[in-house]
mmCIF file of C-alpha atoms in Angstrom:
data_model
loop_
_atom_site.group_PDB
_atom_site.id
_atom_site.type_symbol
_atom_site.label_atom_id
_atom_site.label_comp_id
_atom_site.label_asym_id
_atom_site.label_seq_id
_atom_site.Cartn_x
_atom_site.Cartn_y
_atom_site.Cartn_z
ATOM 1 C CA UNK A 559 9.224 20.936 35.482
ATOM 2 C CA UNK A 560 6.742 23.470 33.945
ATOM 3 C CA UNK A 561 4.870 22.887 30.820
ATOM 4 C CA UNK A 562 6.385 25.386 28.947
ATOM 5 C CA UNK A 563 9.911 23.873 30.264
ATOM 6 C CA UNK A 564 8.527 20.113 28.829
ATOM 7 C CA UNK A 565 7.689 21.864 26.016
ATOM 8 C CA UNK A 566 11.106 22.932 25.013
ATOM 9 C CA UNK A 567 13.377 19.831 25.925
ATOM 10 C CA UNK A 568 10.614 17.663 23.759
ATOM 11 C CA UNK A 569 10.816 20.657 21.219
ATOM 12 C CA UNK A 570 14.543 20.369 20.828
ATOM 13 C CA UNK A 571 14.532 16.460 21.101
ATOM 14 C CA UNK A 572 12.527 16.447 17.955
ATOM 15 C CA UNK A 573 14.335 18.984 15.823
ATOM 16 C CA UNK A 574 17.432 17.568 16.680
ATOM 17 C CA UNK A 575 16.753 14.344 15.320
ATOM 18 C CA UNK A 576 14.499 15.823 12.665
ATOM 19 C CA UNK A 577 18.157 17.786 11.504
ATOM 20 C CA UNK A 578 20.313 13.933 12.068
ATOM 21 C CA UNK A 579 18.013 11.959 9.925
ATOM 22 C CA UNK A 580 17.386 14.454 7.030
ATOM 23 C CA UNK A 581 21.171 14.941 6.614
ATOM 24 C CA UNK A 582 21.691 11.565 6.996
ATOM 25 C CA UNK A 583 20.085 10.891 3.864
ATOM 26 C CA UNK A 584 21.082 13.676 2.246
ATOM 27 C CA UNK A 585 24.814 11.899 2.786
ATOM 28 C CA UNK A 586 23.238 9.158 1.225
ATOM 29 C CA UNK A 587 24.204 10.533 -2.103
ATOM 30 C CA UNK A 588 27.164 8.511 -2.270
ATOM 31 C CA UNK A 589 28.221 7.704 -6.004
ATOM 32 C CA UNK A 590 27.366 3.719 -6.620
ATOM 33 C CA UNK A 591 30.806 2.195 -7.759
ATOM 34 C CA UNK A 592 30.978 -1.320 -9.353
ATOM 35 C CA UNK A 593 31.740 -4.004 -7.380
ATOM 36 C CA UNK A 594 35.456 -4.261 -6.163
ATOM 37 C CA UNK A 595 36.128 -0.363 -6.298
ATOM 38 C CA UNK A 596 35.531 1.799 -3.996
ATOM 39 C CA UNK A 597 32.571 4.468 -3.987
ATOM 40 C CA UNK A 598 33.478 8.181 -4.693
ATOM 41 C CA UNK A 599 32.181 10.721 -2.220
ATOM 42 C CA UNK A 600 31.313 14.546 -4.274
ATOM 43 C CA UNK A 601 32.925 16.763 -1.913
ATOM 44 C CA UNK A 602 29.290 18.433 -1.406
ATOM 45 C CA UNK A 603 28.275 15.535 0.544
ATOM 46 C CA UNK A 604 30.960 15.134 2.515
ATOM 47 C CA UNK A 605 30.270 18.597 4.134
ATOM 48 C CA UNK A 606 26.801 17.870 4.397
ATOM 49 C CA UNK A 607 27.852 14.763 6.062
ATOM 50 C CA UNK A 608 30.139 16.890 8.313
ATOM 51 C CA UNK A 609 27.425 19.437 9.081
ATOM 52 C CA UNK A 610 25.193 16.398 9.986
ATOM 53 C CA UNK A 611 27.846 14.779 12.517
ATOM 54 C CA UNK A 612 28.490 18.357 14.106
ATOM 55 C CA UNK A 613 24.788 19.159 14.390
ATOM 56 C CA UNK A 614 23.901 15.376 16.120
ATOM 57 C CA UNK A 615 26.946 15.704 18.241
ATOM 58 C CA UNK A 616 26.231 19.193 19.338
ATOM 59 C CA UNK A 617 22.630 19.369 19.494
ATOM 60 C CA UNK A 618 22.336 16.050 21.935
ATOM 61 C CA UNK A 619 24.633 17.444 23.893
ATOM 62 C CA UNK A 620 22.689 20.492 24.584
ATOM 63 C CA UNK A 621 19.806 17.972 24.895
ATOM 64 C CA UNK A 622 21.450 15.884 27.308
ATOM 65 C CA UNK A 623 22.738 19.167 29.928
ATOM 66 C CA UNK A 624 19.858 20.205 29.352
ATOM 67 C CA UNK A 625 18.053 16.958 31.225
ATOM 68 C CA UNK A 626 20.628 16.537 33.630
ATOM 69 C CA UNK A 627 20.229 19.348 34.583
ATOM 70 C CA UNK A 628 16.787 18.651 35.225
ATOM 71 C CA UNK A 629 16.847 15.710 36.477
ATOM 72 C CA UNK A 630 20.111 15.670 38.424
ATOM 73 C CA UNK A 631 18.385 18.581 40.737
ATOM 74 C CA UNK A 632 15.297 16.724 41.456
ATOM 75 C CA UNK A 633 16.940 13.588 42.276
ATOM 76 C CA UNK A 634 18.619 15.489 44.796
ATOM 77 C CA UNK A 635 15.747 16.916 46.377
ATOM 78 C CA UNK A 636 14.719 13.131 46.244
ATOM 79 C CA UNK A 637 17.975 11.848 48.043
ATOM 80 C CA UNK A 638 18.076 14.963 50.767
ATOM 81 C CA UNK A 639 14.185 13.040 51.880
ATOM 82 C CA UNK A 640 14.483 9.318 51.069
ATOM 83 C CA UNK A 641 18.653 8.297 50.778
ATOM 84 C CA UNK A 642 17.833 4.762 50.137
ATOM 85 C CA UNK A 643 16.058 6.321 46.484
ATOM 86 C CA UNK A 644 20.115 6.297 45.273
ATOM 87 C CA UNK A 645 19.838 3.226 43.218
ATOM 88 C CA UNK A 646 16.554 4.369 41.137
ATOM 89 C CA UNK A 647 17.501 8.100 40.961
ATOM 90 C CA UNK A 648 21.247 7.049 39.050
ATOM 91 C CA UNK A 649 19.061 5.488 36.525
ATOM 92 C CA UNK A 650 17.274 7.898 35.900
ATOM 93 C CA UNK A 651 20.361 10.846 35.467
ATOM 94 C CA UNK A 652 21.866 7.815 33.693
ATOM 95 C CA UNK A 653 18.990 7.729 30.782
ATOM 96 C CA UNK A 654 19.478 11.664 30.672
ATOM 97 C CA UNK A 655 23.025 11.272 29.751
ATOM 98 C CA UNK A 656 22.254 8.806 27.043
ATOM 99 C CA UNK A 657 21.005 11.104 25.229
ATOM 100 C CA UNK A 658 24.436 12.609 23.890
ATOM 101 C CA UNK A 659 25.851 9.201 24.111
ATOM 102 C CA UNK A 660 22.539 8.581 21.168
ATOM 103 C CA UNK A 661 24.575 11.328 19.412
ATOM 104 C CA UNK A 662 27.932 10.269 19.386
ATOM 105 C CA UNK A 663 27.043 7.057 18.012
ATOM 106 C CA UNK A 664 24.773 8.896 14.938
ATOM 107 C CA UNK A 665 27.393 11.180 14.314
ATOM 108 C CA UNK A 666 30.178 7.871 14.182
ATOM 109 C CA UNK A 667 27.645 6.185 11.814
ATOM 110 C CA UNK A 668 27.704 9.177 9.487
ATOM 111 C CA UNK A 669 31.477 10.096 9.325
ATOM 112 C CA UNK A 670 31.538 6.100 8.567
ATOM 113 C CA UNK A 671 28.971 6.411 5.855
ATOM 114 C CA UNK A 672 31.023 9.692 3.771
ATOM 115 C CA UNK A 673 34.458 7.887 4.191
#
């Protein structure tokens, strides 16, 4: 992988979990209710808390292709010379595709969190 191609996957890691956590806390704006009620969400936050979900979904899914893609091509180059490399190489496409797994579990948090 070339620097500038390092550069960009740790570039997009960052701002997508730069965008996750700031609108996470700006869902955060739930109304406090008294105990034994239920808390009110303003309708603003909800589709900030929508945006958010979409955005950590999306974006580490993009991140995720975007390492597989990587990764799954080298670790063929690495099986076509060494076969018995199959064990260590699935771990590592496996870690790549946690990535948008890391999303889908944000984004659940945050759709919990609005309602």
């Amino acid at each position: 992988m070339t620097p500038s191609k390092r550069l960009a996957a740790i570039f997009l890691t960052i701002i997508t979990a730069a965008i996750a956590t700031g609108l996470i806390f700006v869902t955060g704006t739930i109304a406090a209710a008294e105990p034994g009620t239920s808390a009110t969400v303003l309708p603003e936050t909800a589709s900030w808390g929508l945006a958010a979900a979409a955005l950590a979904t999306g974006l580490s899914a993009l991140g995720a292709a975007y390492a597989v893609a990587h990764v799954g091509s080298a670790a063929v180059g690495a099986l076509v010379e060494k076969p018995e490399l199959l064990g260590r190489v699935l771990i590592f496409v496996g870690l790549a595709e946690g990535i948008a797994i890391y999303g889908l579990i944000v984004a659940i948090l945050i759709l919990n969190r609005i309602g």
